[in-house]
């Protein structure tokens, strides 16, 4: 079998940030890395699960909700995938910044966190989630569209 595109990216060359993983017509897959790949620190499952609920809820209630295809965690526990349709890159960056700011300041009941609504409703950690979004928020402070390229980060090392 052929290697898929995401396995052809050298994960030793980039760190925390937001990247364009692939573009398929009008659908863009963003690679949102919250920790350095293979860095020895990973997001706990309860935190990842909470971020997923809050990120997806925020994105699907935002002004660009009709352009959101998917929000979901990476199995390696280093971040998330965000798939959008016909959403300009600068708006995708803004959406992630706004969503992660929302998560960092969130207090209250986690959306979709009941036995009827979630397949693993007991495995959540809001306090860890609030802390785990901070490194990416800091990294995205002055992020530009140019920085969405893996190559941009590789060239800066």
PDB file of C-alpha atoms in Angstrom:
ATOM      1  CA  UNK A   1       0.000   0.000   0.000  1.00  0.00           C
ATOM      2  CA  UNK A   2       1.042   3.577  -0.578  1.00  0.00           C
ATOM      3  CA  UNK A   3       1.938   5.708   2.425  1.00  0.00           C
ATOM      4  CA  UNK A   4      -0.756   8.248   3.159  1.00  0.00           C
ATOM      5  CA  UNK A   5       0.177  11.923   2.977  1.00  0.00           C
ATOM      6  CA  UNK A   6       0.243  12.537   6.738  1.00  0.00           C
ATOM      7  CA  UNK A   7       2.806   9.748   7.216  1.00  0.00           C
ATOM      8  CA  UNK A   8       5.091  11.416   4.667  1.00  0.00           C
ATOM      9  CA  UNK A   9       5.481  14.560   6.794  1.00  0.00           C
ATOM     10  CA  UNK A  10       8.682  14.514   8.848  1.00  0.00           C
ATOM     11  CA  UNK A  11       7.301  14.797  12.373  1.00  0.00           C
ATOM     12  CA  UNK A  12      10.761  15.662  13.758  1.00  0.00           C
ATOM     13  CA  UNK A  13      10.766  18.990  11.881  1.00  0.00           C
ATOM     14  CA  UNK A  14       7.809  20.785  13.465  1.00  0.00           C
ATOM     15  CA  UNK A  15       6.281  21.494  16.843  1.00  0.00           C
ATOM     16  CA  UNK A  16       3.257  23.201  18.373  1.00  0.00           C
ATOM     17  CA  UNK A  17       1.291  25.036  15.697  1.00  0.00           C
ATOM     18  CA  UNK A  18      -1.367  24.871  13.018  1.00  0.00           C
ATOM     19  CA  UNK A  19      -0.573  23.434   9.612  1.00  0.00           C
ATOM     20  CA  UNK A  20      -2.291  22.629   6.335  1.00  0.00           C
ATOM     21  CA  UNK A  21      -2.172  18.852   6.156  1.00  0.00           C
ATOM     22  CA  UNK A  22      -3.913  18.534   2.796  1.00  0.00           C
ATOM     23  CA  UNK A  23      -6.264  20.228   0.373  1.00  0.00           C
ATOM     24  CA  UNK A  24      -8.868  18.218  -1.499  1.00  0.00           C
ATOM     25  CA  UNK A  25     -10.824  20.537  -3.768  1.00  0.00           C
ATOM     26  CA  UNK A  26     -12.600  22.964  -1.460  1.00  0.00           C
ATOM     27  CA  UNK A  27     -11.907  20.901   1.692  1.00  0.00           C
ATOM     28  CA  UNK A  28      -8.847  21.761   3.783  1.00  0.00           C
ATOM     29  CA  UNK A  29      -7.535  19.490   6.518  1.00  0.00           C
ATOM     30  CA  UNK A  30      -5.693  21.393   9.222  1.00  0.00           C
ATOM     31  CA  UNK A  31      -3.227  19.686  11.543  1.00  0.00           C
ATOM     32  CA  UNK A  32      -3.512  21.407  14.917  1.00  0.00           C
ATOM     33  CA  UNK A  33      -0.552  20.349  17.077  1.00  0.00           C
ATOM     34  CA  UNK A  34      -0.867  21.127  20.744  1.00  0.00           C
ATOM     35  CA  UNK A  35       2.365  19.390  21.780  1.00  0.00           C
ATOM     36  CA  UNK A  36       5.556  18.500  19.906  1.00  0.00           C
ATOM     37  CA  UNK A  37       5.225  15.190  18.067  1.00  0.00           C
ATOM     38  CA  UNK A  38       7.257  12.475  19.792  1.00  0.00           C
ATOM     39  CA  UNK A  39       8.224  15.010  22.448  1.00  0.00           C
ATOM     40  CA  UNK A  40       7.432  12.714  25.362  1.00  0.00           C
ATOM     41  CA  UNK A  41       4.482  14.794  26.570  1.00  0.00           C
ATOM     42  CA  UNK A  42       1.037  13.911  25.261  1.00  0.00           C
ATOM     43  CA  UNK A  43      -2.463  15.123  25.968  1.00  0.00           C
ATOM     44  CA  UNK A  44      -4.279  12.828  28.376  1.00  0.00           C
ATOM     45  CA  UNK A  45      -7.366  11.068  27.054  1.00  0.00           C
ATOM     46  CA  UNK A  46      -9.723  12.850  29.490  1.00  0.00           C
ATOM     47  CA  UNK A  47      -8.336  16.260  28.472  1.00  0.00           C
ATOM     48  CA  UNK A  48      -8.411  15.395  24.753  1.00  0.00           C
ATOM     49  CA  UNK A  49     -12.006  14.245  25.117  1.00  0.00           C
ATOM     50  CA  UNK A  50     -13.050  17.470  26.846  1.00  0.00           C
ATOM     51  CA  UNK A  51     -11.265  19.633  24.264  1.00  0.00           C
ATOM     52  CA  UNK A  52     -13.025  17.657  21.526  1.00  0.00           C
ATOM     53  CA  UNK A  53     -16.466  18.342  23.009  1.00  0.00           C
ATOM     54  CA  UNK A  54     -15.756  22.045  23.546  1.00  0.00           C
ATOM     55  CA  UNK A  55     -13.901  22.638  20.257  1.00  0.00           C
ATOM     56  CA  UNK A  56     -16.534  20.872  18.143  1.00  0.00           C
ATOM     57  CA  UNK A  57     -19.388  22.607  19.952  1.00  0.00           C
ATOM     58  CA  UNK A  58     -17.751  26.009  19.574  1.00  0.00           C
ATOM     59  CA  UNK A  59     -16.900  25.501  15.883  1.00  0.00           C
ATOM     60  CA  UNK A  60     -20.367  24.220  15.031  1.00  0.00           C
ATOM     61  CA  UNK A  61     -21.986  27.198  16.754  1.00  0.00           C
ATOM     62  CA  UNK A  62     -19.651  29.810  15.249  1.00  0.00           C
ATOM     63  CA  UNK A  63     -20.351  32.207  12.409  1.00  0.00           C
ATOM     64  CA  UNK A  64     -18.600  29.732  10.068  1.00  0.00           C
ATOM     65  CA  UNK A  65     -20.507  26.656  11.286  1.00  0.00           C
ATOM     66  CA  UNK A  66     -21.686  25.829   7.762  1.00  0.00           C
ATOM     67  CA  UNK A  67     -18.045  25.504   6.663  1.00  0.00           C
ATOM     68  CA  UNK A  68     -17.030  23.013   9.379  1.00  0.00           C
ATOM     69  CA  UNK A  69     -16.810  19.417   8.178  1.00  0.00           C
ATOM     70  CA  UNK A  70     -15.087  17.734  11.123  1.00  0.00           C
ATOM     71  CA  UNK A  71     -13.285  18.419  14.392  1.00  0.00           C
ATOM     72  CA  UNK A  72     -11.568  15.443  15.997  1.00  0.00           C
ATOM     73  CA  UNK A  73      -8.562  14.310  18.014  1.00  0.00           C
ATOM     74  CA  UNK A  74      -5.447  12.645  16.667  1.00  0.00           C
ATOM     75  CA  UNK A  75      -4.876   9.110  17.844  1.00  0.00           C
ATOM     76  CA  UNK A  76      -1.293  10.034  18.794  1.00  0.00           C
ATOM     77  CA  UNK A  77      -2.716  12.500  21.352  1.00  0.00           C
ATOM     78  CA  UNK A  78      -0.699  15.459  20.050  1.00  0.00           C
ATOM     79  CA  UNK A  79      -3.599  17.519  18.732  1.00  0.00           C
ATOM     80  CA  UNK A  80      -6.622  17.742  16.479  1.00  0.00           C
ATOM     81  CA  UNK A  81      -7.755  17.663  12.896  1.00  0.00           C
ATOM     82  CA  UNK A  82     -10.023  20.395  11.628  1.00  0.00           C
ATOM     83  CA  UNK A  83     -11.646  19.921   8.232  1.00  0.00           C
ATOM     84  CA  UNK A  84     -13.268  22.917   6.614  1.00  0.00           C
ATOM     85  CA  UNK A  85     -15.002  23.663   3.308  1.00  0.00           C
ATOM     86  CA  UNK A  86     -14.471  26.951   1.480  1.00  0.00           C
ATOM     87  CA  UNK A  87     -13.132  28.699   4.586  1.00  0.00           C
ATOM     88  CA  UNK A  88     -10.267  31.154   4.008  1.00  0.00           C
ATOM     89  CA  UNK A  89      -7.100  30.205   5.907  1.00  0.00           C
ATOM     90  CA  UNK A  90      -7.051  33.407   7.961  1.00  0.00           C
ATOM     91  CA  UNK A  91     -10.600  32.629   9.149  1.00  0.00           C
ATOM     92  CA  UNK A  92      -9.553  29.080  10.081  1.00  0.00           C
ATOM     93  CA  UNK A  93      -6.712  30.500  12.191  1.00  0.00           C
ATOM     94  CA  UNK A  94      -9.139  32.916  13.862  1.00  0.00           C
ATOM     95  CA  UNK A  95     -11.620  30.120  14.517  1.00  0.00           C
ATOM     96  CA  UNK A  96      -8.986  27.980  16.252  1.00  0.00           C
ATOM     97  CA  UNK A  97      -7.755  30.945  18.325  1.00  0.00           C
ATOM     98  CA  UNK A  98     -11.312  31.823  19.346  1.00  0.00           C
ATOM     99  CA  UNK A  99     -12.244  28.207  20.104  1.00  0.00           C
ATOM    100  CA  UNK A 100      -9.137  27.624  22.217  1.00  0.00           C
ATOM    101  CA  UNK A 101      -9.688  30.928  24.075  1.00  0.00           C
ATOM    102  CA  UNK A 102     -13.239  29.751  24.732  1.00  0.00           C
ATOM    103  CA  UNK A 103     -11.897  26.462  26.118  1.00  0.00           C
ATOM    104  CA  UNK A 104      -9.243  28.183  28.270  1.00  0.00           C
ATOM    105  CA  UNK A 105     -11.914  30.275  29.962  1.00  0.00           C
ATOM    106  CA  UNK A 106     -14.725  27.742  30.028  1.00  0.00           C
ATOM    107  CA  UNK A 107     -16.593  27.115  33.259  1.00  0.00           C
ATOM    108  CA  UNK A 108     -19.712  25.075  33.469  1.00  0.00           C
ATOM    109  CA  UNK A 109     -21.109  21.822  32.226  1.00  0.00           C
ATOM    110  CA  UNK A 110     -19.239  20.234  29.324  1.00  0.00           C
ATOM    111  CA  UNK A 111     -21.603  20.045  26.333  1.00  0.00           C
ATOM    112  CA  UNK A 112     -22.692  16.527  25.412  1.00  0.00           C
ATOM    113  CA  UNK A 113     -21.360  15.085  28.635  1.00  0.00           C
ATOM    114  CA  UNK A 114     -24.086  12.687  29.704  1.00  0.00           C
ATOM    115  CA  UNK A 115     -24.607   8.974  29.332  1.00  0.00           C
ATOM    116  CA  UNK A 116     -27.270   9.601  26.670  1.00  0.00           C
ATOM    117  CA  UNK A 117     -25.057  11.958  24.636  1.00  0.00           C
ATOM    118  CA  UNK A 118     -21.557  10.462  24.838  1.00  0.00           C
ATOM    119  CA  UNK A 119     -20.032   7.005  24.567  1.00  0.00           C
ATOM    120  CA  UNK A 120     -17.539   7.653  27.375  1.00  0.00           C
ATOM    121  CA  UNK A 121     -19.119  10.478  29.339  1.00  0.00           C
ATOM    122  CA  UNK A 122     -17.185   9.800  32.559  1.00  0.00           C
ATOM    123  CA  UNK A 123     -13.756  10.380  30.983  1.00  0.00           C
ATOM    124  CA  UNK A 124     -13.379  14.168  30.941  1.00  0.00           C
ATOM    125  CA  UNK A 125     -10.980  16.622  32.588  1.00  0.00           C
ATOM    126  CA  UNK A 126     -11.919  20.276  32.181  1.00  0.00           C
ATOM    127  CA  UNK A 127      -9.056  21.652  34.285  1.00  0.00           C
ATOM    128  CA  UNK A 128      -6.446  19.741  32.260  1.00  0.00           C
ATOM    129  CA  UNK A 129      -8.136  20.809  29.009  1.00  0.00           C
ATOM    130  CA  UNK A 130      -7.980  24.467  30.036  1.00  0.00           C
ATOM    131  CA  UNK A 131      -4.238  24.149  30.674  1.00  0.00           C
ATOM    132  CA  UNK A 132      -3.518  22.012  27.610  1.00  0.00           C
ATOM    133  CA  UNK A 133      -4.858  24.609  25.154  1.00  0.00           C
ATOM    134  CA  UNK A 134      -2.538  27.366  26.409  1.00  0.00           C
ATOM    135  CA  UNK A 135       0.667  26.472  24.507  1.00  0.00           C
ATOM    136  CA  UNK A 136      -1.193  26.480  21.180  1.00  0.00           C
ATOM    137  CA  UNK A 137      -2.975  29.721  22.060  1.00  0.00           C
ATOM    138  CA  UNK A 138       0.384  31.358  22.752  1.00  0.00           C
ATOM    139  CA  UNK A 139       1.839  29.981  19.519  1.00  0.00           C
ATOM    140  CA  UNK A 140      -1.069  31.315  17.452  1.00  0.00           C
ATOM    141  CA  UNK A 141      -0.855  34.885  18.812  1.00  0.00           C
ATOM    142  CA  UNK A 142       0.777  36.313  15.671  1.00  0.00           C
ATOM    143  CA  UNK A 143       0.217  33.391  13.319  1.00  0.00           C
ATOM    144  CA  UNK A 144      -0.028  34.138   9.610  1.00  0.00           C
ATOM    145  CA  UNK A 145      -1.262  32.142   6.639  1.00  0.00           C
ATOM    146  CA  UNK A 146       2.348  31.658   5.541  1.00  0.00           C
ATOM    147  CA  UNK A 147       3.037  29.818   8.811  1.00  0.00           C
ATOM    148  CA  UNK A 148       0.422  27.142   7.981  1.00  0.00           C
ATOM    149  CA  UNK A 149       3.063  25.407   5.840  1.00  0.00           C
ATOM    150  CA  UNK A 150       5.148  22.629   7.380  1.00  0.00           C
ATOM    151  CA  UNK A 151       7.965  23.848   5.136  1.00  0.00           C
ATOM    152  CA  UNK A 152       7.914  27.325   6.687  1.00  0.00           C
ATOM    153  CA  UNK A 153       8.712  25.805  10.082  1.00  0.00           C
ATOM    154  CA  UNK A 154      11.339  23.450   8.655  1.00  0.00           C
ATOM    155  CA  UNK A 155      13.129  26.358   6.973  1.00  0.00           C
ATOM    156  CA  UNK A 156      13.204  28.334  10.254  1.00  0.00           C
ATOM    157  CA  UNK A 157      15.216  25.707  12.149  1.00  0.00           C
TER     158      UNK A 157
END
